[in-house]
Amino acid sequence: VHVTVDNEPPIGELVFPQEGQIFSGGRTEEVAIQVDAQDSFGIERVVFFIDGEEVATVSEEPFSIRWQMGTLGSHEVYADVFDLAGNKASTEPIEFTINKQ
């Protein structure tokens, strides 16, 4: 019987949007949010959070979502990355801004 022990957390990094990025648009437009997630045994899921609220879960690459632009102003996004062994890592939160068109 072959047993693999994985107590190393995965690695996750927000690649889009970038810190301080400014978007212009209305409520019907979307912002792409993408995470680069890596683990030596595989990624189970990536959970996306905007302004502290869970907005989506993705279990296949590419780990990205399209978020409908909500309220104007500054927003914070981060993601929790889970590997196949249940280990979790959180990306560094970044802020982006939505302005009127």
Backbone as a ProteinNet text record, in pm:
[ID]
protein_1_A
[PRIMARY]
VHVTVDNEPPIGELVFPQEGQIFSGGRTEEVAIQVDAQDSFGIERVVFFIDGEEVATVSEEPFSIRWQMGTLGSHEVYADVFDLAGNKASTEPIEFTINKQ
[TERTIARY]
84.8	0	88.9	63.6	140.6	62.8	125.6	61	143	74.7	141	86.9	178	138.6	171.3	70.1	87.5	42.3	138.1	102.9	166	198.4	246.6	129.5	108	-3.8	23.1	-83.2	-65.6	-14.4	15.7	59.6	-45.2	-87.2	-184.6	-146.8	-165.5	-133.9	-237.4	-290.5	-380.4	-297.5	-333.1	-259.7	-339.2	-471.6	-553.7	-679.9	-719.6	-658.4	-532	-461.9	-341.3	-373.8	-288.6	-307.6	-324.2	-430.6	-454.4	-515.1	-544.3	-598.7	-735.4	-761.4	-886.3	-963.3	-1091.5	-1179.8	-1291.2	-1333.6	-1447.4	-1557.1	-1677.1	-1785.5	-1911.6	-2013.1	-2141.8	-2169.2	-2285.7	-2322.8	-2333.7	-2349.2	-2363	-2228.2	-2120.9	-1987.8	-1922.4	-1820.3	-1757.1	-1607.2	-1551.7	-1408.4	-1361.3	-1254.8	-1196.3	-1109	-1119.5	-1036.1	-971.3	-836.7	-765.3	-661.4	-653	-556.5	-465.9	-335.9	-240.6	-227	-272.4	-269.9	-185.4	-96.1	-6.9	7.5	21.7	48.6	111	199.7	268.7	174.9	59.1	-33.8	-163.7	-190.1	-309.3	-396.1	-472.2	-562	-704.5	-771.8	-911.5	-1005.4	-983.9	-1072.6	-1008.9	-1059.2	-1021.2	-1151.1	-1157.2	-1275.6	-1242.5	-1323.4	-1299.9	-1384.8	-1323.1	-1390.9	-1373	-1481.3	-1474.2	-1541.5	-1468.8	-1516.9	-1562.7	-1489.2	-1515.8	-1625.8	-1691.6	-1800.3	-1757.6	-1791.2	-1762.4	-1848.6	-1784	-1858.9	-1857.3	-1759.3	-1753.1	-1652	-1673.4	-1578.5	-1549.8	-1421.6	-1378.9	-1293.4	-1323.6	-1249.4	-1168	-1161.3	-1081.3	-1003.4	-887.6	-811.3	-881.7	-872	-804.4	-887.2	-820.5	-888.3	-921.2	-1032	-1072	-1223.6	-1269.8	-1413	-1431.8	-1554.4	-1592.6	-1693.8	-1659.3	-1742	-1809.5	-1940.1	-2015.2	-1984.9	-1945.2	-1910.4	-2029.5	-2007.1	-2112.6	-2105.6	-2090.9	-2088.8	-1958.8	-1968.5	-1849.8	-1761.5	-1634.3	-1540.6	-1438.9	-1377.2	-1269.1	-1323.9	-1261.2	-1300.2	-1174.6	-1189.1	-1078.1	-1110.9	-1014.6	-1033.2	-919.6	-955	-855.9	-919.2	-838.7	-890.5	-826.7	-903.1	-851.7	-829	-709.8	-672.1	-662.5	-732.8	-732.9	-670.2	-575.3	-518.4	-598.6	-560.3	-634.6	-629.1	-532	-520.4	-596.5	-657.6	-733.2	-653.6	-526.9	-447.1	-497	-487	-540.4	-434.9	-436.8	-354.2	-440.7	-417.7	-490.8	-396.8	-448	-367.4	-358.8	-263.1	-256.8	-374.1	-446.8	-557.9	-504.8	-578.4	-543.2	-667.6	-643.1	-753.1	-756.7	-878.5	-898.3	-1016.5	-1032	-1135.2	-1222.5	-1351.5	-1444.8	-1497	-1475.8	-1524.7	-1638.9	-1713	-1817.5	-1754.8	-1834.5	-1788.2	-1763.5
-117.8	0	123.4	210.3	333.4	447.5	516.3	628.1	753.1	859.6	988.2	1086.4	1148.9	1248.9	1385.4	1469.9	1605.3	1705.7	1760.3	1865.7	1998.3	2010.8	2136.7	2210.9	2334.8	2408.4	2439.6	2458.3	2497.8	2641.2	2683.1	2820.9	2888.5	3007.6	3082.1	3228.1	3283	3424	3483.9	3599.9	3671.9	3732.1	3699.9	3755.4	3864.7	3865.9	3971.7	3985.7	4105.2	4233.8	4256.5	4362.3	4396.8	4501.4	4507.1	4602.5	4744.4	4811.2	4950	4971.3	4865.1	4879.5	4948.9	5031.8	5107.6	5063.2	5030.7	4989.7	5092.5	5116.2	5203.7	5120.2	5136	5058.9	5065.1	5007.4	5003.4	4866.6	4851.8	4727.8	4607.8	4631.2	4518.8	4467.5	4537.5	4494.8	4407.5	4334	4238.4	4263.3	4219.4	4223.3	4078.4	4045.6	3911.8	3907.2	3797.7	3776	3639.6	3636.3	3512	3484.1	3357.2	3310.8	3206.6	3218.9	3115	3025.7	2900.3	2807.3	2685.7	2647.8	2535.3	2449.1	2319.4	2225	2101.9	2036	1920.3	1801.5	1794.8	1683.5	1724.2	1853.7	1898.7	1991.2	2073.5	2170.4	2115.1	2118.2	2074.6	2186.7	2307.9	2420.2	2551.2	2658.4	2794.7	2868.3	2930.8	3004.1	3152.7	3230	3372.4	3455.2	3559.4	3649.9	3793.9	3869.6	4012.1	4085.1	4180.9	4258.2	4166.6	4057.2	3966.5	3865.2	3870.1	3776.7	3675.8	3549.5	3445.3	3469	3475	3502.3	3386	3295.5	3184.2	3080.2	2956.7	2847.4	2784.9	2764.1	2705.3	2583	2470.5	2348.2	2298.4	2379.2	2341.8	2462.8	2433.7	2542.3	2589.8	2712.6	2819.8	2860.7	2894.9	2936.4	3084.3	3110.2	3248.6	3259.3	3380.3	3409.7	3544.1	3570.4	3702.4	3755.8	3868.5	3928.3	4052.2	4056.1	4170.8	4291.2	4401.4	4522	4563.7	4572.9	4612.8	4761.2	4790.7	4930.4	4998.3	5127.3	5206.9	5215.2	5242.3	5260.3	5149.3	5140.9	5046.5	4910.9	4803.9	4667.2	4587.6	4489.3	4402	4259.9	4195.3	4058	3971.2	3848.5	3746.7	3611	3506.4	3371.8	3274.1	3171.9	3059.2	2945	2884.7	2775.2	2647.7	2541.9	2414.8	2307.8	2231.8	2122	1994	1886.4	1760.7	1696.6	1735.8	1681.4	1766.1	1875.4	1961.3	2076.2	2088.5	2201.8	2329.1	2440.5	2567.2	2676.3	2762.6	2882.7	2996.1	3115.8	3233	3322.8	3380.7	3476.5	3605.9	3687.3	3820.9	3900.4	3972.4	4053.3	4171.4	4206.4	4324.8	4413	4540.6	4634.6	4684.1	4699.5	4759.5	4854.9	4942.4	5045.8	5041	5064.6	5076.2	5220.1	5285.8	5421.9	5419.1	5529.8	5541.7	5541.5	5505.9	5507.7	5647.9
0	0	0	-96.3	-110.1	-43.5	50.5	120.7	96.8	56.5	36.9	140.7	213.4	312.2	254.6	247.9	193.2	297.8	369.6	464.8	425	298.3	243	180	217.8	157.2	10.3	-65.4	-205.3	-213.5	-333.7	-357.2	-443.5	-403.9	-481.9	-492.2	-610.6	-633.1	-728	-689.2	-779.2	-891.2	-1015.1	-1128.2	-1199.5	-1177.7	-1236.5	-1153.5	-1116.7	-1149	-1066.4	-1100	-1026.5	-920.5	-819.1	-709.4	-764	-719.2	-756.9	-894.3	-966.2	-1100.9	-1095.4	-1195.4	-1202.8	-1326.6	-1306.7	-1415.3	-1427.8	-1550.5	-1575.9	-1638.2	-1586.5	-1644.6	-1561.8	-1616.3	-1550.1	-1491.9	-1432.3	-1363.7	-1457.1	-1586.7	-1679.6	-1729.5	-1699.7	-1743.8	-1637.3	-1678.7	-1589.5	-1577.4	-1463.9	-1437.3	-1428.2	-1498.1	-1487.3	-1362.1	-1288.7	-1170.8	-1188.2	-1182.1	-1209.8	-1102.5	-1064.3	-965	-1028.4	-1003.1	-1040.3	-917.6	-925.7	-813	-849.2	-756.8	-782.6	-658.6	-679.7	-572.2	-635.1	-563.5	-620.4	-645.3	-576.1	-596	-663.5	-675.8	-746.1	-663.3	-733	-671.1	-675.2	-561.5	-555.9	-597.3	-539.4	-570.6	-528.2	-589.6	-553.2	-523.9	-406.4	-364.1	-367.7	-442.3	-462.6	-364.7	-308.8	-216.8	-264.5	-262.8	-292.6	-178.2	-122.9	-8.3	104.6	125.2	235.7	212.3	97.3	68.3	-37.4	-15.2	-114	-237.3	-354.7	-478.1	-576.6	-566.4	-661.6	-616.4	-663.2	-642.3	-778.1	-807.4	-934.7	-903.9	-970.8	-943.1	-1062.7	-1168.6	-1285.8	-1335.2	-1395.5	-1456.9	-1582	-1618.7	-1545.9	-1425.1	-1317.2	-1195.8	-1208.9	-1277.6	-1302.5	-1304.8	-1276.6	-1281.7	-1350.6	-1387.3	-1437.9	-1338.4	-1274.7	-1170.6	-1225.5	-1213.1	-1262.8	-1174.1	-1238.5	-1164.1	-1079.3	-952.4	-860.6	-830.9	-707.2	-664.4	-704.6	-726.1	-757.4	-633.9	-658.1	-547.6	-538.5	-421.6	-398.3	-353.7	-404	-368.4	-336.4	-245.6	-210.9	-255.3	-318.8	-365.4	-312.8	-274.8	-241.8	-270.1	-262.6	-288.3	-190.7	-155.4	-79.2	-176.7	-169.2	-258	-173.5	-215.5	-144.6	-233.7	-177.2	-255	-231.6	-298.5	-290.7	-152.6	-69.5	66.2	167.8	121	212	270.2	233.4	279.8	214.4	287.3	237.9	245	143.9	142.4	89.4	140.3	92.7	14.8	-92.7	-168.1	-88.6	-121.7	-64.1	-119.2	-34.6	-87.1	-168.2	-271.8	-350.3	-361	-383.3	-400.7	-544.5	-595.6	-726.2	-713.8	-813	-806.4	-930.5	-911.1	-1022	-1025.4	-1140	-1161.4	-1262.6	-1269.9	-1371.7	-1509.7	-1609.9	-1748.7	-1793
[MASK]
+++++++++++++++++++++++++++++++++++++++++++++++++++++++++++++++++++++++++++++++++++++++++++++++++++++

